[in-house]
GROMACS .gro file of C-alpha atoms in nm:
model
  357
    1MET     CA    1  -6.222   8.895  -4.378
    2SER     CA    2  -6.197   9.232  -4.207
    3ASN     CA    3  -6.565   9.208  -4.115
    4VAL     CA    4  -6.501   8.873  -3.949
    5THR     CA    5  -6.205   9.015  -3.761
    6SER     CA    6  -6.409   9.312  -3.643
    7GLN     CA    7  -6.683   9.079  -3.526
    8ASN     CA    8  -6.430   8.869  -3.332
    9VAL     CA    9  -6.287   9.180  -3.169
   10LEU     CA   10  -6.637   9.286  -3.066
   11GLU     CA   11  -6.717   8.944  -2.920
   12THR     CA   12  -6.386   8.937  -2.734
   13ARG     CA   13  -6.463   9.276  -2.586
   14THR     CA   14  -6.806   9.150  -2.483
   15LEU     CA   15  -6.649   8.853  -2.302
   16ALA     CA   16  -6.396   9.089  -2.141
   17GLU     CA   17  -6.675   9.314  -2.017
   18LEU     CA   18  -6.863   9.016  -1.876
   19LEU     CA   19  -6.545   8.902  -1.702
   20SER     CA   20  -6.471   9.241  -1.546
   21SER     CA   21  -6.833   9.302  -1.439
   22ARG     CA   22  -6.890   8.975  -1.254
   23GLN     CA   23  -7.081   8.978  -0.930
   24ASN     CA   24  -6.878   8.949  -0.611
   25ALA     CA   25  -7.015   8.601  -0.538
   26THR     CA   26  -6.908   8.482  -0.885
   27VAL     CA   27  -6.562   8.631  -0.839
   28VAL     CA   28  -6.519   8.456  -0.504
   29VAL     CA   29  -6.636   8.118  -0.638
   30GLU     CA   30  -6.425   8.126  -0.955
   31ALA     CA   31  -6.119   8.258  -0.772
   32LEU     CA   32  -6.143   7.996  -0.498
   33LEU     CA   33  -6.189   7.717  -0.750
   34SER     CA   34  -5.889   7.834  -0.952
   35VAL     CA   35  -5.658   7.882  -0.652
   36ILE     CA   36  -5.754   7.550  -0.492
   37LEU     CA   37  -5.699   7.371  -0.822
   38ASN     CA   38  -5.359   7.533  -0.866
   39ILE     CA   39  -5.243   7.443  -0.514
   40ALA     CA   40  -5.376   7.087  -0.546
   41ALA     CA   41  -5.199   7.036  -0.880
   42LEU     CA   42  -4.870   7.160  -0.736
   43PHE     CA   43  -4.896   6.954  -0.418
   44LEU     CA   44  -5.020   6.623  -0.564
   45ASN     CA   45  -4.775   6.616  -0.853
   46CYS     CA   46  -4.488   6.708  -0.622
   47VAL     CA   47  -4.586   6.414  -0.401
   48LEU     CA   48  -4.592   6.181  -0.702
   49CYS     CA   49  -4.248   6.297  -0.818
   50TRP     CA   50  -4.114   6.266  -0.463
   51ALA     CA   51  -4.249   5.913  -0.430
   52ALA     CA   52  -4.081   5.814  -0.756
   53TYR     CA   53  -3.754   5.962  -0.632
   54LYS     CA   54  -3.786   5.766  -0.309
   55ASN     CA   55  -3.885   5.427  -0.448
   56HIS     CA   56  -3.712   5.253  -0.737
   57ARG     CA   57  -4.023   5.050  -0.820
   58LEU     CA   58  -4.200   5.370  -0.925
   59ARG     CA   59  -3.925   5.440  -1.179
   60ARG     CA   60  -3.983   5.135  -1.396
   61MET     CA   61  -4.014   5.190  -1.771
   62THR     CA   62  -4.393   5.187  -1.774
   63SER     CA   63  -4.412   5.427  -1.480
   64VAL     CA   64  -4.181   5.670  -1.659
   65TYR     CA   65  -4.477   5.780  -1.873
   66VAL     CA   66  -4.675   5.856  -1.559
   67LEU     CA   67  -4.383   6.058  -1.423
   68VAL     CA   68  -4.357   6.258  -1.747
   69LEU     CA   69  -4.727   6.339  -1.718
   70ALA     CA   70  -4.670   6.444  -1.357
   71LEU     CA   71  -4.388   6.674  -1.466
   72THR     CA   72  -4.602   6.833  -1.740
   73ASP     CA   73  -4.883   6.882  -1.489
   74LEU     CA   74  -4.639   7.030  -1.241
   75LEU     CA   75  -4.508   7.274  -1.501
   76THR     CA   76  -4.865   7.361  -1.599
   77ALA     CA   77  -4.945   7.436  -1.236
   78GLY     CA   78  -4.634   7.651  -1.206
   79LEU     CA   79  -4.629   7.834  -1.540
   80VAL     CA   80  -4.989   7.846  -1.665
   81MET     CA   81  -5.237   7.824  -1.379
   82PRO     CA   82  -5.107   8.122  -1.176
   83PHE     CA   83  -5.203   8.355  -1.462
   84MET     CA   84  -5.553   8.205  -1.468
   85CYS     CA   85  -5.581   8.252  -1.091
   86ASP     CA   86  -5.483   8.616  -1.126
   87VAL     CA   87  -5.740   8.675  -1.400
   88SER     CA   88  -6.010   8.501  -1.196
   89ILE     CA   89  -5.941   8.739  -0.908
   90TYR     CA   90  -5.894   9.070  -1.089
   91GLY     CA   91  -6.113   9.009  -1.396
   92GLU     CA   92  -5.855   9.117  -1.653
   93TRP     CA   93  -5.514   9.038  -1.799
   94ARG     CA   94  -5.274   9.254  -1.600
   95TYR     CA   95  -4.948   9.145  -1.759
   96SER     CA   96  -4.751   9.234  -2.070
   97TRP     CA   97  -4.788   9.106  -2.423
   98SER     CA   98  -4.468   8.901  -2.378
   99ALA     CA   99  -4.611   8.734  -2.068
  100CYS     CA  100  -4.920   8.641  -2.271
  101GLN     CA  101  -4.703   8.481  -2.541
  102PHE     CA  102  -4.500   8.294  -2.278
  103GLN     CA  103  -4.806   8.164  -2.095
  104ALA     CA  104  -4.980   8.053  -2.415
  105PHE     CA  105  -4.667   7.884  -2.554
  106CYS     CA  106  -4.617   7.689  -2.230
  107CYS     CA  107  -4.985   7.599  -2.225
  108VAL     CA  108  -5.000   7.452  -2.575
  109VAL     CA  109  -4.660   7.279  -2.558
  110LEU     CA  110  -4.736   7.106  -2.228
  111ALA     CA  111  -5.081   7.008  -2.354
  112TYR     CA  112  -4.930   6.860  -2.672
  113ILE     CA  113  -4.674   6.662  -2.470
  114ALA     CA  114  -4.951   6.512  -2.257
  115GLN     CA  115  -5.166   6.429  -2.558
  116LEU     CA  116  -4.876   6.256  -2.737
  117MET     CA  117  -4.771   6.072  -2.423
  118PHE     CA  118  -5.094   5.872  -2.417
  119PRO     CA  119  -5.035   5.693  -2.749
  120LEU     CA  120  -4.691   5.596  -2.619
  121THR     CA  121  -4.842   5.441  -2.307
  122ALA     CA  122  -5.110   5.266  -2.512
  123ILE     CA  123  -4.850   5.121  -2.751
  124ASN     CA  124  -4.639   5.014  -2.453
  125ARG     CA  125  -4.933   4.823  -2.302
  126TYR     CA  126  -5.032   4.682  -2.641
  127VAL     CA  127  -4.687   4.534  -2.699
  128ARG     CA  128  -4.658   4.410  -2.340
  129VAL     CA  129  -4.992   4.226  -2.351
  130LEU     CA  130  -5.010   4.108  -2.712
  131ARG     CA  131  -4.642   4.091  -2.813
  132PRO     CA  132  -4.450   4.009  -2.494
  133ARG     CA  133  -4.163   3.843  -2.682
  134ILE     CA  134  -4.046   4.171  -2.833
  135TYR     CA  135  -4.142   4.393  -2.540
  136SER     CA  136  -3.811   4.361  -2.358
  137LYS     CA  137  -3.624   4.451  -2.677
  138LEU     CA  138  -3.827   4.758  -2.769
  139PHE     CA  139  -3.906   4.916  -2.434
  140VAL     CA  140  -3.563   4.950  -2.282
  141ARG     CA  141  -3.454   5.268  -2.108
  142LYS     CA  142  -3.272   5.409  -2.412
  143TYR     CA  143  -3.564   5.374  -2.654
  144THR     CA  144  -3.821   5.485  -2.398
  145LEU     CA  145  -3.634   5.806  -2.319
  146LEU     CA  146  -3.571   5.863  -2.691
  147SER     CA  147  -3.944   5.838  -2.764
  148ILE     CA  148  -4.020   6.089  -2.487
  149ILE     CA  149  -3.759   6.330  -2.625
  150ILE     CA  150  -3.902   6.302  -2.978
  151VAL     CA  151  -4.255   6.364  -2.851
  152SER     CA  152  -4.137   6.668  -2.653
  153LEU     CA  153  -3.957   6.811  -2.956
  154CYS     CA  154  -4.269   6.764  -3.171
  155ALA     CA  155  -4.472   6.950  -2.908
  156ILE     CA  156  -4.221   7.237  -2.891
  157ILE     CA  157  -4.205   7.271  -3.271
  158ALA     CA  158  -4.584   7.253  -3.323
  159PRO     CA  159  -4.672   7.618  -3.241
  160LEU     CA  160  -4.369   7.761  -3.425
  161PRO     CA  161  -4.526   7.769  -3.776
  162TYR     CA  162  -4.818   7.965  -3.630
  163LEU     CA  163  -4.579   8.221  -3.478
  164LEU     CA  164  -4.344   8.234  -3.778
  165ARG     CA  165  -4.635   8.332  -4.001
  166GLY     CA  166  -4.667   8.650  -3.800
  167HIS     CA  167  -4.957   8.538  -3.581
  168THR     CA  168  -4.959   8.591  -3.206
  169PHE     CA  169  -5.141   8.440  -2.913
  170THR     CA  170  -5.423   8.650  -2.774
  171PHE     CA  171  -5.596   8.670  -2.438
  172HIS     CA  172  -5.926   8.480  -2.426
  173PRO     CA  173  -6.149   8.642  -2.160
  174GLY     CA  174  -6.374   8.337  -2.148
  175MET     CA  175  -6.096   8.084  -2.089
  176MET     CA  176  -5.898   8.332  -1.875
  177ILE     CA  177  -5.578   8.233  -2.055
  178CYS     CA  178  -5.387   8.330  -2.368
  179PHE     CA  179  -5.447   8.102  -2.664
  180TYR     CA  180  -5.459   8.077  -3.042
  181ALA     CA  181  -5.652   8.357  -3.215
  182ILE     CA  182  -5.989   8.246  -3.349
  183GLU     CA  183  -5.940   8.416  -3.688
  184ASN     CA  184  -5.648   8.181  -3.765
  185SER     CA  185  -5.827   7.863  -3.659
  186ARG     CA  186  -5.922   7.756  -4.013
  187GLU     CA  187  -5.571   7.761  -4.156
  188LYS     CA  188  -5.415   7.435  -4.275
  189GLN     CA  189  -5.159   7.432  -3.997
  190SER     CA  190  -5.441   7.452  -3.742
  191ILE     CA  191  -5.609   7.150  -3.902
  192TYR     CA  192  -5.279   6.962  -3.895
  193ARG     CA  193  -5.238   7.035  -3.523
  194ILE     CA  194  -5.589   6.909  -3.449
  195VAL     CA  195  -5.533   6.588  -3.647
  196PHE     CA  196  -5.185   6.513  -3.516
  197PHE     CA  197  -5.226   6.612  -3.150
  198THR     CA  198  -5.592   6.527  -3.088
  199ILE     CA  199  -5.757   6.291  -3.337
  200LEU     CA  200  -5.461   6.063  -3.411
  201PRO     CA  201  -5.373   6.005  -3.041
  202MET     CA  202  -5.735   5.920  -2.964
  203VAL     CA  203  -5.750   5.673  -3.254
  204ILE     CA  204  -5.426   5.502  -3.146
  205VAL     CA  205  -5.537   5.479  -2.783
  206ALA     CA  206  -5.880   5.343  -2.880
  207PHE     CA  207  -5.732   5.082  -3.113
  208CYS     CA  208  -5.466   4.962  -2.868
  209TYR     CA  209  -5.697   4.934  -2.570
  210PHE     CA  210  -5.972   4.770  -2.773
  211ARG     CA  211  -5.727   4.497  -2.875
  212ILE     CA  212  -5.594   4.472  -2.519
  213TYR     CA  213  -5.944   4.441  -2.377
  214ASN     CA  214  -6.039   4.162  -2.617
  215SER     CA  215  -5.714   3.974  -2.559
  216VAL     CA  216  -5.727   3.998  -2.180
  217LYS     CA  217  -6.093   3.897  -2.177
  218LYS     CA  218  -6.024   3.596  -2.399
  219HIS     CA  219  -5.718   3.502  -2.198
  220SER     CA  220  -5.905   3.526  -1.867
  221LYS     CA  221  -6.176   3.293  -1.991
  222MET     CA  222  -5.916   3.046  -2.115
  223VAL     CA  223  -5.721   3.049  -1.787
  224HIS     CA  224  -6.041   3.005  -1.588
  225SER     CA  225  -6.141   2.710  -1.805
  226VAL     CA  226  -5.802   2.541  -1.776
  227ARG     CA  227  -5.785   2.587  -1.399
  228THR     CA  228  -6.136   2.447  -1.362
  229ASP     CA  229  -6.033   2.140  -1.561
  230LEU     CA  230  -5.718   2.106  -1.355
  231ARG     CA  231  -5.919   2.101  -1.032
  232ARG     CA  232  -6.149   1.835  -1.171
  233ASN     CA  233  -5.856   1.619  -1.273
  234THR     CA  234  -5.627   1.657  -0.973
  235ASN     CA  235  -5.604   1.280  -0.938
  236ASP     CA  236  -5.500   1.234  -1.299
  237SER     CA  237  -5.141   1.357  -1.337
  238PHE     CA  238  -5.136   1.293  -1.708
  239ALA     CA  239  -5.443   1.509  -1.764
  240MET     CA  240  -5.291   1.783  -1.551
  241GLU     CA  241  -4.969   1.787  -1.754
  242THR     CA  242  -5.170   1.797  -2.075
  243LYS     CA  243  -5.371   2.099  -1.960
  244VAL     CA  244  -5.060   2.284  -1.844
  245HIS     CA  245  -4.893   2.209  -2.175
  246ARG     CA  246  -5.196   2.339  -2.364
  247LEU     CA  247  -5.194   2.661  -2.160
  248GLY     CA  248  -4.824   2.707  -2.227
  249ASN     CA  249  -4.872   2.688  -2.603
  250VAL     CA  250  -5.109   2.983  -2.632
  251PRO     CA  251  -4.921   3.238  -2.846
  252ASP     CA  252  -4.820   3.569  -2.685
  253MET     CA  253  -5.090   3.564  -2.416
  254THR     CA  254  -4.986   3.277  -2.194
  255VAL     CA  255  -4.919   3.254  -1.824
  256THR     CA  256  -4.618   3.032  -1.868
  257SER     CA  257  -4.589   2.926  -1.508
  258ILE     CA  258  -4.729   2.981  -1.164
  259SER     CA  259  -4.425   3.188  -1.068
  260SER     CA  260  -4.493   3.434  -1.350
  261ASN     CA  261  -4.855   3.483  -1.246
  262ARG     CA  262  -4.769   3.772  -1.017
  263LEU     CA  263  -4.594   3.957  -1.299
  264SER     CA  264  -4.902   3.914  -1.518
  265LEU     CA  265  -5.119   4.058  -1.244
  266ASP     CA  266  -4.883   4.357  -1.213
  267ASP     CA  267  -4.897   4.414  -1.587
  268ILE     CA  268  -5.275   4.398  -1.593
  269SER     CA  269  -5.296   4.634  -1.296
  270MET     CA  270  -5.065   4.887  -1.464
  271THR     CA  271  -5.263   4.857  -1.786
  272LYS     CA  272  -5.584   4.936  -1.600
  273THR     CA  273  -5.420   5.228  -1.421
  274LEU     CA  274  -5.291   5.384  -1.740
  275PHE     CA  275  -5.626   5.335  -1.912
  276ALA     CA  276  -5.804   5.507  -1.621
  277ILE     CA  277  -5.564   5.803  -1.643
  278ILE     CA  278  -5.606   5.831  -2.021
  279PHE     CA  279  -5.983   5.797  -2.003
  280ALA     CA  280  -6.014   6.061  -1.731
  281PHE     CA  281  -5.785   6.294  -1.927
  282PHE     CA  282  -5.998   6.278  -2.240
  283VAL     CA  283  -6.317   6.319  -2.037
  284CYS     CA  284  -6.173   6.640  -1.890
  285TRP     CA  285  -6.058   6.766  -2.230
  286THR     CA  286  -6.367   6.673  -2.433
  287PRO     CA  287  -6.568   6.989  -2.343
  288LEU     CA  288  -6.278   7.206  -2.465
  289TYR     CA  289  -6.257   7.001  -2.786
  290ILE     CA  290  -6.629   7.055  -2.844
  291ILE     CA  291  -6.617   7.427  -2.768
  292THR     CA  292  -6.313   7.475  -2.991
  293ALA     CA  293  -6.486   7.288  -3.273
  294ILE     CA  294  -6.798   7.505  -3.237
  295ASP     CA  295  -6.598   7.828  -3.235
  296THR     CA  296  -6.392   7.714  -3.533
  297ALA     CA  297  -6.704   7.622  -3.730
  298ASN     CA  298  -6.870   7.954  -3.650
  299GLY     CA  299  -6.550   8.156  -3.674
  300ALA     CA  300  -6.647   8.342  -3.358
  301PHE     CA  301  -6.683   8.321  -2.980
  302ASP     CA  302  -7.058   8.259  -2.961
  303LEU     CA  303  -7.083   8.062  -2.637
  304PRO     CA  304  -7.150   8.197  -2.285
  305ARG     CA  305  -6.851   8.298  -2.076
  306GLN     CA  306  -6.935   8.030  -1.816
  307ALA     CA  307  -6.904   7.760  -2.082
  308TYR     CA  308  -6.547   7.867  -2.160
  309PHE     CA  309  -6.456   7.884  -1.792
  310PHE     CA  310  -6.607   7.541  -1.727
  311ALA     CA  311  -6.413   7.384  -2.015
  312THR     CA  312  -6.088   7.548  -1.909
  313TYR     CA  313  -6.137   7.445  -1.548
  314LEU     CA  314  -6.191   7.083  -1.650
  315VAL     CA  315  -5.866   7.096  -1.845
  316GLY     CA  316  -5.695   7.220  -1.530
  317LEU     CA  317  -5.866   6.943  -1.336
  318SER     CA  318  -5.689   6.690  -1.557
  319SER     CA  319  -5.364   6.803  -1.392
  320ILE     CA  320  -5.462   6.639  -1.064
  321ILE     CA  321  -5.624   6.318  -1.190
  322ASN     CA  322  -5.290   6.156  -1.266
  323PRO     CA  323  -5.163   6.145  -0.903
  324LEU     CA  324  -5.514   6.074  -0.770
  325ILE     CA  325  -5.576   5.772  -0.993
  326PHE     CA  326  -5.218   5.649  -0.966
  327GLY     CA  327  -5.236   5.681  -0.588
  328TYR     CA  328  -5.568   5.499  -0.570
  329MET     CA  329  -5.463   5.209  -0.794
  330ASN     CA  330  -5.092   5.173  -0.711
  331ALA     CA  331  -5.009   5.015  -0.374
  332THR     CA  332  -4.641   5.119  -0.385
  333PHE     CA  333  -4.732   5.485  -0.425
  334ARG     CA  334  -4.979   5.461  -0.136
  335GLU     CA  335  -4.711   5.311   0.087
  336GLU     CA  336  -4.472   5.594   0.006
  337CYS     CA  337  -4.742   5.849   0.090
  338LYS     CA  338  -4.802   5.679   0.425
  339MET     CA  339  -4.429   5.688   0.499
  340LEU     CA  340  -4.423   6.059   0.408
  341ILE     CA  341  -4.708   6.132   0.650
  342LYS     CA  342  -4.536   5.933   0.926
  343ALA     CA  343  -4.204   6.104   0.861
  344LEU     CA  344  -4.362   6.448   0.871
  345GLY     CA  345  -4.542   6.355   1.191
  346SER     CA  346  -4.230   6.229   1.362
  347LYS     CA  347  -4.008   6.500   1.202
  348ARG     CA  348  -3.752   6.239   1.099
  349PRO     CA  349  -3.534   6.292   0.791
  350LEU     CA  350  -3.654   6.104   0.483
  351GLN     CA  351  -3.430   5.833   0.344
  352VAL     CA  352  -3.413   5.741  -0.023
  353ARG     CA  353  -3.494   5.373  -0.066
  354ALA     CA  354  -3.382   5.194  -0.379
  355VAL     CA  355  -3.622   4.901  -0.385
  356ASP     CA  356  -3.575   4.646  -0.661
  357ASN     CA  357  -3.859   4.488  -0.853
   0.00000   0.00000   0.00000
């Protein structure tokens, strides 16, 4: 075991030397990328939180999950990314051991919160689309906030066993952040963290959205068929009533009336938005998952320094996809952004608008 530890120390020193001896062009590129990403994450997530504060429609129960993600991204940009920016500029960790522990603890806790938030959103959409009769009973404000609190507590507790066993976070010169030590990556608690915070959330999300996709697809075909028949039988009132009655008897996936059609469209739109955010998140995190798996299997840092930086940067990039996707797919958020731009241009004070659903 001591030989493995010595090898890891040597490889870490090699990565540190590569980091400190970068060419000036590489330093400029990596520093600019890191600083721009940090500023963008701070700005975009602040705008999303401000828009939710301004408009009541952005504080609905489903949107609460998006706001929690925005807050985690905002904290990541404020507590984690500045250290990475500093390392990208100076090529070394210039802060104390305590600062390293603080940065790493914030990094893993905020990442765990985000990863556990996605199963909650997937379950929310699953119940709303496939079990609408119990949705209003389960997803009330009290239960929604309680689920978020439980997830946050699980994320805070997760790294504690690692620390209580006497382990510490260490600086990773490739990732430019402090993280779990590679020599402890094969312990049981590490496997539990991977299963609970990575594999299980992905399985839940995949299952829920697979069922949602099949149900919405089937429902869309059925609605299209019924509406086509209704158009063909507009002169036959009895046939029209029969078709409407048949549509109304479809269990759990029915558009019960024309007046409720808009609500169904809103639900489908939110489902698509949340899926896009989750999908983009896992795309950004997949390289880090792969690199971590390779390092864990080898028990060493065998990959090039650029591979670690690329994976870490993509993880940071996930902090800005939430407001970008939400802004692109949510008309209410876009309207609030336009009002912000107009208000800043005219230098008028911003008014909080409580807009009902």
